[in-house]
Amino acid sequence: MNINWRAVLTGFVVAIALGAFVSWAGSLTESSVYLLALPGLVGGFVAGYMVSGVGNGAIHGALATIVGALVLLVALTIGAALFVGVVPAVAGASVAVLALFVQAIPGGVAGAIGGWMKRRRVREPTTATTPR
């Protein structure tokens, strides 16, 4: 299977941009914390829509969510190791790896929906004949 890394990177960038907007839009409360799932869903959908098919869309959507979360996890773990200590940073990173796999499921589902919508939208060109 060929992975379209441009689709994965685009989904990641969309998720990061939307995540920054959601986190800066307002304060997080118990009910608004569910909005933090929105960037992963939209990023997965965008990555899935850039490829065609449900299976390809699911794989690319999950990869966009996982790659994006891994980049942020590495950056935050390094920052935590520098400012808090190595042991708390490794403990937090191990919990975050579990959350990473849980986040891949909604990204994959959204990617499958995006790939399905792209497949439905792509149509073969028809030759129109005009009656004479």
PDB file of C-alpha atoms in Angstrom:
ATOM      1  CA  MET A   1       0.000   0.000   0.000  1.00  0.00           C
ATOM      2  CA  ASN A   2       1.284   3.419  -0.906  1.00  0.00           C
ATOM      3  CA  ILE A   3       0.950   6.098   1.733  1.00  0.00           C
ATOM      4  CA  ASN A   4       0.222   9.584   0.451  1.00  0.00           C
ATOM      5  CA  TRP A   5       2.386  11.548   2.883  1.00  0.00           C
ATOM      6  CA  ARG A   6       1.095  14.837   1.495  1.00  0.00           C
ATOM      7  CA  ALA A   7      -2.414  13.862   2.654  1.00  0.00           C
ATOM      8  CA  VAL A   8      -1.084  12.824   6.075  1.00  0.00           C
ATOM      9  CA  LEU A   9       0.863  16.076   6.463  1.00  0.00           C
ATOM     10  CA  THR A  10      -2.112  18.161   5.327  1.00  0.00           C
ATOM     11  CA  GLY A  11      -4.386  16.424   7.842  1.00  0.00           C
ATOM     12  CA  PHE A  12      -1.794  17.035  10.556  1.00  0.00           C
ATOM     13  CA  VAL A  13      -1.477  20.745   9.717  1.00  0.00           C
ATOM     14  CA  VAL A  14      -5.261  21.172   9.657  1.00  0.00           C
ATOM     15  CA  ALA A  15      -5.538  19.445  13.038  1.00  0.00           C
ATOM     16  CA  ILE A  16      -2.809  21.632  14.553  1.00  0.00           C
ATOM     17  CA  ALA A  17      -4.341  24.846  13.203  1.00  0.00           C
ATOM     18  CA  LEU A  18      -7.838  23.933  14.350  1.00  0.00           C
ATOM     19  CA  GLY A  19      -6.520  22.735  17.710  1.00  0.00           C
ATOM     20  CA  ALA A  20      -4.769  26.053  18.292  1.00  0.00           C
ATOM     21  CA  PHE A  21      -7.939  27.919  17.390  1.00  0.00           C
ATOM     22  CA  VAL A  22     -10.146  25.776  19.655  1.00  0.00           C
ATOM     23  CA  SER A  23      -7.781  26.047  22.612  1.00  0.00           C
ATOM     24  CA  TRP A  24      -7.423  29.827  22.269  1.00  0.00           C
ATOM     25  CA  ALA A  25     -11.089  30.514  21.497  1.00  0.00           C
ATOM     26  CA  GLY A  26     -12.220  30.294  25.069  1.00  0.00           C
ATOM     27  CA  SER A  27     -11.689  28.732  28.429  1.00  0.00           C
ATOM     28  CA  LEU A  28     -12.030  24.980  28.781  1.00  0.00           C
ATOM     29  CA  THR A  29     -14.873  23.801  30.943  1.00  0.00           C
ATOM     30  CA  GLU A  30     -16.321  20.362  31.552  1.00  0.00           C
ATOM     31  CA  SER A  31     -18.648  20.653  28.575  1.00  0.00           C
ATOM     32  CA  SER A  32     -16.289  22.435  26.182  1.00  0.00           C
ATOM     33  CA  VAL A  33     -13.438  19.950  26.635  1.00  0.00           C
ATOM     34  CA  TYR A  34     -15.133  17.713  24.047  1.00  0.00           C
ATOM     35  CA  LEU A  35     -14.301  20.344  21.443  1.00  0.00           C
ATOM     36  CA  LEU A  36     -10.685  19.175  21.705  1.00  0.00           C
ATOM     37  CA  ALA A  37     -11.669  16.028  19.764  1.00  0.00           C
ATOM     38  CA  LEU A  38     -12.741  18.185  16.830  1.00  0.00           C
ATOM     39  CA  PRO A  39      -9.225  18.857  15.436  1.00  0.00           C
ATOM     40  CA  GLY A  40      -8.421  15.148  15.211  1.00  0.00           C
ATOM     41  CA  LEU A  41     -11.723  14.421  13.506  1.00  0.00           C
ATOM     42  CA  VAL A  42     -11.369  17.218  10.973  1.00  0.00           C
ATOM     43  CA  GLY A  43      -7.697  16.426  10.319  1.00  0.00           C
ATOM     44  CA  GLY A  44      -8.527  12.762   9.775  1.00  0.00           C
ATOM     45  CA  PHE A  45     -11.388  13.689   7.465  1.00  0.00           C
ATOM     46  CA  VAL A  46      -9.158  15.973   5.380  1.00  0.00           C
ATOM     47  CA  ALA A  47      -6.466  13.297   5.071  1.00  0.00           C
ATOM     48  CA  GLY A  48      -9.068  10.702   4.094  1.00  0.00           C
ATOM     49  CA  TYR A  49     -10.702  13.014   1.576  1.00  0.00           C
ATOM     50  CA  MET A  50      -7.386  13.593  -0.183  1.00  0.00           C
ATOM     51  CA  VAL A  51      -7.202   9.885  -1.019  1.00  0.00           C
ATOM     52  CA  SER A  52      -9.993   7.819  -2.494  1.00  0.00           C
ATOM     53  CA  GLY A  53     -11.701   4.867  -0.845  1.00  0.00           C
ATOM     54  CA  VAL A  54     -12.824   3.880   2.616  1.00  0.00           C
ATOM     55  CA  GLY A  55      -9.807   1.711   3.476  1.00  0.00           C
ATOM     56  CA  ASN A  56      -7.240   4.209   2.242  1.00  0.00           C
ATOM     57  CA  GLY A  57      -9.124   7.040   3.930  1.00  0.00           C
ATOM     58  CA  ALA A  58      -9.173   5.219   7.267  1.00  0.00           C
ATOM     59  CA  ILE A  59      -5.448   4.498   7.140  1.00  0.00           C
ATOM     60  CA  HIS A  60      -4.517   8.035   6.121  1.00  0.00           C
ATOM     61  CA  GLY A  61      -6.884   9.597   8.692  1.00  0.00           C
ATOM     62  CA  ALA A  62      -5.442   7.475  11.484  1.00  0.00           C
ATOM     63  CA  LEU A  63      -1.882   8.226  10.345  1.00  0.00           C
ATOM     64  CA  ALA A  64      -2.578  11.968  10.278  1.00  0.00           C
ATOM     65  CA  THR A  65      -3.868  11.785  13.844  1.00  0.00           C
ATOM     66  CA  ILE A  66      -1.031   9.569  15.082  1.00  0.00           C
ATOM     67  CA  VAL A  67       1.800  11.458  13.358  1.00  0.00           C
ATOM     68  CA  GLY A  68       0.502  14.773  14.642  1.00  0.00           C
ATOM     69  CA  ALA A  69       0.098  13.466  18.162  1.00  0.00           C
ATOM     70  CA  LEU A  70       3.553  11.859  18.095  1.00  0.00           C
ATOM     71  CA  VAL A  71       5.214  15.118  17.091  1.00  0.00           C
ATOM     72  CA  LEU A  72       3.481  16.951  19.915  1.00  0.00           C
ATOM     73  CA  LEU A  73       4.185  14.113  22.365  1.00  0.00           C
ATOM     74  CA  VAL A  74       7.921  14.185  21.657  1.00  0.00           C
ATOM     75  CA  ALA A  75       8.046  17.975  22.001  1.00  0.00           C
ATOM     76  CA  LEU A  76       6.093  17.964  25.261  1.00  0.00           C
ATOM     77  CA  THR A  77       8.109  15.072  26.699  1.00  0.00           C
ATOM     78  CA  ILE A  78      11.374  16.866  26.007  1.00  0.00           C
ATOM     79  CA  GLY A  79       9.979  20.036  27.569  1.00  0.00           C
ATOM     80  CA  ALA A  80       8.722  18.121  30.598  1.00  0.00           C
ATOM     81  CA  ALA A  81      12.076  16.363  31.028  1.00  0.00           C
ATOM     82  CA  LEU A  82      13.845  19.718  31.012  1.00  0.00           C
ATOM     83  CA  PHE A  83      11.528  21.497  33.432  1.00  0.00           C
ATOM     84  CA  VAL A  84       9.967  18.798  35.628  1.00  0.00           C
ATOM     85  CA  GLY A  85      12.354  15.864  35.548  1.00  0.00           C
ATOM     86  CA  VAL A  86      12.925  12.641  33.706  1.00  0.00           C
ATOM     87  CA  VAL A  87      10.739  10.315  35.802  1.00  0.00           C
ATOM     88  CA  PRO A  88       7.540  12.426  35.634  1.00  0.00           C
ATOM     89  CA  ALA A  89       8.159  13.060  31.933  1.00  0.00           C
ATOM     90  CA  VAL A  90       8.472   9.343  31.158  1.00  0.00           C
ATOM     91  CA  ALA A  91       5.385   8.568  33.259  1.00  0.00           C
ATOM     92  CA  GLY A  92       3.383  11.199  31.431  1.00  0.00           C
ATOM     93  CA  ALA A  93       4.661  10.013  28.065  1.00  0.00           C
ATOM     94  CA  SER A  94       3.636   6.415  28.786  1.00  0.00           C
ATOM     95  CA  VAL A  95       0.082   7.525  29.582  1.00  0.00           C
ATOM     96  CA  ALA A  96       0.090   9.713  26.482  1.00  0.00           C
ATOM     97  CA  VAL A  97       1.053   6.757  24.261  1.00  0.00           C
ATOM     98  CA  LEU A  98      -2.099   4.967  25.409  1.00  0.00           C
ATOM     99  CA  ALA A  99      -4.139   8.082  24.633  1.00  0.00           C
ATOM    100  CA  LEU A 100      -2.447   8.188  21.231  1.00  0.00           C
ATOM    101  CA  PHE A 101      -3.926   4.834  20.233  1.00  0.00           C
ATOM    102  CA  VAL A 102      -7.337   5.910  21.481  1.00  0.00           C
ATOM    103  CA  GLN A 103      -7.134   9.076  19.360  1.00  0.00           C
ATOM    104  CA  ALA A 104      -6.297   7.067  16.238  1.00  0.00           C
ATOM    105  CA  ILE A 105      -9.757   5.473  16.210  1.00  0.00           C
ATOM    106  CA  PRO A 106     -11.776   8.680  15.635  1.00  0.00           C
ATOM    107  CA  GLY A 107      -9.175   9.893  13.127  1.00  0.00           C
ATOM    108  CA  GLY A 108      -9.480   6.621  11.222  1.00  0.00           C
ATOM    109  CA  VAL A 109     -13.276   6.740  11.243  1.00  0.00           C
ATOM    110  CA  ALA A 110     -13.293  10.334  10.025  1.00  0.00           C
ATOM    111  CA  GLY A 111     -10.724   9.415   7.359  1.00  0.00           C
ATOM    112  CA  ALA A 112     -12.916   6.532   6.200  1.00  0.00           C
ATOM    113  CA  ILE A 113     -15.877   8.895   5.878  1.00  0.00           C
ATOM    114  CA  GLY A 114     -13.718  11.364   3.950  1.00  0.00           C
ATOM    115  CA  GLY A 115     -12.443   8.649   1.598  1.00  0.00           C
ATOM    116  CA  TRP A 116     -15.974   7.381   1.077  1.00  0.00           C
ATOM    117  CA  MET A 117     -17.224  10.860   0.229  1.00  0.00           C
ATOM    118  CA  LYS A 118     -14.348  11.372  -2.213  1.00  0.00           C
ATOM    119  CA  ARG A 119     -15.103   8.030  -3.891  1.00  0.00           C
ATOM    120  CA  ARG A 120     -18.765   9.008  -4.255  1.00  0.00           C
ATOM    121  CA  ARG A 121     -17.859  12.386  -5.669  1.00  0.00           C
ATOM    122  CA  VAL A 122     -15.429  11.095  -8.312  1.00  0.00           C
ATOM    123  CA  ARG A 123     -17.371  10.144 -11.405  1.00  0.00           C
ATOM    124  CA  GLU A 124     -16.275   8.958 -14.785  1.00  0.00           C
ATOM    125  CA  PRO A 125     -16.631  11.617 -17.471  1.00  0.00           C
ATOM    126  CA  THR A 126     -19.521  10.863 -19.741  1.00  0.00           C
ATOM    127  CA  THR A 127     -19.701  11.786 -23.375  1.00  0.00           C
ATOM    128  CA  ALA A 128     -22.801  13.758 -24.039  1.00  0.00           C
ATOM    129  CA  THR A 129     -24.499  13.191 -27.329  1.00  0.00           C
ATOM    130  CA  THR A 130     -26.908  15.713 -28.630  1.00  0.00           C
ATOM    131  CA  PRO A 131     -29.897  14.563 -30.634  1.00  0.00           C
ATOM    132  CA  ARG A 132     -29.894  15.692 -34.257  1.00  0.00           C
TER     133      ARG A 132
END
